[in-house]
GROMACS .gro file of C-alpha atoms in nm:
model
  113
    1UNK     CA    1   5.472  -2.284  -5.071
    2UNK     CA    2   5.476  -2.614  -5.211
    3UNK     CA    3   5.635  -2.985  -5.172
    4UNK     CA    4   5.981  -3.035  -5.300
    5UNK     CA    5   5.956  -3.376  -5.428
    6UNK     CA    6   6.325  -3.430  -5.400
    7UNK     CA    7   6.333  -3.311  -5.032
    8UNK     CA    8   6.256  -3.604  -4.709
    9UNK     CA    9   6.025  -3.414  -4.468
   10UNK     CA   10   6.102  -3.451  -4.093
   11UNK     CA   11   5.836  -3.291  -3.965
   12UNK     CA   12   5.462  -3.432  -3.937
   13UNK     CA   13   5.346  -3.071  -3.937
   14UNK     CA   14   5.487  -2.978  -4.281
   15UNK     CA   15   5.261  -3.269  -4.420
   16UNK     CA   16   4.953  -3.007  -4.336
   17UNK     CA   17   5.093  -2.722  -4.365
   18UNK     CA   18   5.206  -2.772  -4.730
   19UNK     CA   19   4.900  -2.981  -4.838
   20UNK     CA   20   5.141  -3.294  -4.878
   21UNK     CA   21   4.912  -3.628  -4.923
   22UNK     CA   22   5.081  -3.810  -5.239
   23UNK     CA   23   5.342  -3.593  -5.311
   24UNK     CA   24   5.515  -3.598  -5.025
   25UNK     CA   25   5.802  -3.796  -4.866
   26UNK     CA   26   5.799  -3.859  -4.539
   27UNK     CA   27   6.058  -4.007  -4.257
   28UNK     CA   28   5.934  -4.306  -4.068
   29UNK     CA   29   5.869  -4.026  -3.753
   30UNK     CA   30   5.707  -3.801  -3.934
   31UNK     CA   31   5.445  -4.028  -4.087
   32UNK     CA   32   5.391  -4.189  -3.733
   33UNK     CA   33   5.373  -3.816  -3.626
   34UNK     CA   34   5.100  -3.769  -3.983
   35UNK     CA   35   4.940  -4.161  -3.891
   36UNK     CA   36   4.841  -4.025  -3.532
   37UNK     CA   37   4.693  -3.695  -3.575
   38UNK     CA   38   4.502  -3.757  -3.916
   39UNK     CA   39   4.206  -3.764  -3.748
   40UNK     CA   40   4.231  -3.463  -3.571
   41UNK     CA   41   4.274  -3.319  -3.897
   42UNK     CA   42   3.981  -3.488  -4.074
   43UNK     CA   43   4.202  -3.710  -4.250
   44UNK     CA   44   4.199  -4.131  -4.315
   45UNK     CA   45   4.538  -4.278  -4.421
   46UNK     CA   46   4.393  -4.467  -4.670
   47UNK     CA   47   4.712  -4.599  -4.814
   48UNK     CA   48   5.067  -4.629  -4.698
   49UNK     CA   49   5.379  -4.663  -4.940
   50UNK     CA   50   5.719  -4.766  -4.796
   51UNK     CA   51   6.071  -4.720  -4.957
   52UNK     CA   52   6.452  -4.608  -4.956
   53UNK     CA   53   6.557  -4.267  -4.986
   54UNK     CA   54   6.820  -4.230  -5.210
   55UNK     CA   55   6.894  -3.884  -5.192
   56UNK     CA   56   6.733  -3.704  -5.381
   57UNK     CA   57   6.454  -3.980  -5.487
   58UNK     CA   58   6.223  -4.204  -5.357
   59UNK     CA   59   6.242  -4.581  -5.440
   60UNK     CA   60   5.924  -4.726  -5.382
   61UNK     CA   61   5.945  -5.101  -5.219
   62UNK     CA   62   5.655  -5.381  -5.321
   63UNK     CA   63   5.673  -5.524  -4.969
   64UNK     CA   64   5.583  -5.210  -4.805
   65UNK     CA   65   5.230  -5.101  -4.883
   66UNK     CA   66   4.920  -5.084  -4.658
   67UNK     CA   67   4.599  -5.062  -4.758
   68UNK     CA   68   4.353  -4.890  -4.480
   69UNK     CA   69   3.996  -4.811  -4.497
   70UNK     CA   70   3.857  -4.612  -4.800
   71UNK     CA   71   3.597  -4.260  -4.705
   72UNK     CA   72   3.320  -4.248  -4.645
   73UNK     CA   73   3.441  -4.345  -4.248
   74UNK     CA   74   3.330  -4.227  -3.905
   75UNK     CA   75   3.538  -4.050  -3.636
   76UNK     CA   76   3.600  -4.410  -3.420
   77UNK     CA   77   3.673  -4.639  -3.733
   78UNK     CA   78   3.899  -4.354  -3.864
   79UNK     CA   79   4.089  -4.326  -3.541
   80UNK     CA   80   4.144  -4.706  -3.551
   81UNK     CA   81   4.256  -4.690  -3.895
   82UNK     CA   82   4.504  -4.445  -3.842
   83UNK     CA   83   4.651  -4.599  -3.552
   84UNK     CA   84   4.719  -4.953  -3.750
   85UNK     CA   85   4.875  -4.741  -4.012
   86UNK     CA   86   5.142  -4.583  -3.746
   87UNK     CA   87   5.173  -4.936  -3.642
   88UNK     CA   88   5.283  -5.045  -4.015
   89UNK     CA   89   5.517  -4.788  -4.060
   90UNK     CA   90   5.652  -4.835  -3.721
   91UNK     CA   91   5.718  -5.197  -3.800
   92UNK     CA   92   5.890  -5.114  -4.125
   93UNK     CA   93   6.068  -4.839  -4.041
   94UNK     CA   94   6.407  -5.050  -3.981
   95UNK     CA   95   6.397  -5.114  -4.326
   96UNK     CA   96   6.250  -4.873  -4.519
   97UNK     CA   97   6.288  -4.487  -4.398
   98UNK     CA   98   6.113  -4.324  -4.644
   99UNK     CA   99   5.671  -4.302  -4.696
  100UNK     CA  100   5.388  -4.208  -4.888
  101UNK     CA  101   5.077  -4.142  -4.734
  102UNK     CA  102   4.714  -4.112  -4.904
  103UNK     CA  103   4.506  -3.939  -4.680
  104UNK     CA  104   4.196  -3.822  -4.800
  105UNK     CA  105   3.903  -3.666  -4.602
  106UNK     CA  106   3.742  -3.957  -4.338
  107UNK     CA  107   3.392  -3.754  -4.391
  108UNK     CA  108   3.374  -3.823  -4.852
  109UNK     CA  109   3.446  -4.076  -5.079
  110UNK     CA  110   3.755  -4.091  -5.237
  111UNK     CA  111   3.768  -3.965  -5.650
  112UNK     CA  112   3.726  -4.244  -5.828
  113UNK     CA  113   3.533  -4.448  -5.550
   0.00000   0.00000   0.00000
């Protein structure tokens, strides 16, 4: 199965069950729901990408984007990292209902890094 790109996901879980990073789009609850168990899952939100859903679409938003740590990370500065980036999108999420999360592997460095 893979990510409809037109579809908003609801659930955190579908984000790991269908491989989602980039190409998915998340609601506000389910990236808080993605944000808090990344770690669990070996996973640093390295980037967060805010926006309006116009269904079908995403429309990306310049004054929502969060930059977190970039891999190589530990467990502990992971688990902090992941936490601040449930906070953004908890304190956008009145605005914006729609994310993009980058979450690569905590344990390797990013392609290109």
């Amino acid at each position: 199965m893979s990510v409809d790109r037109s579809r908003l996901y609801t659930r955190g879980d579908d984000f790991y069950e269908l491989n989602g990073s980039v190409s998915m789009r998340l609601s506000a609850g389910a990236a808080i729901e993605v944000c808090r168990s990344a770690a669990s899952h070996g996973l640093v939100v390295a980037r967060v990408e805010g926006g309006i859903w116009r269904n079908p679409g995403f429309e990306s938003r310049l004054d929502c984007i969060w930059d977190g740590v970039d891999p190589p990370v530990d467990l502990e500065r992971t688990s902090i990292n992941n936490a601040a980036a449930a906070e953004f999108v908890a304190s956008m999420g009145e605005t914006h209902d729609v994310f993009i999360l980058t979450a690569p592997p905590f344990g390797h460095r990013a392609k290109g890094g």
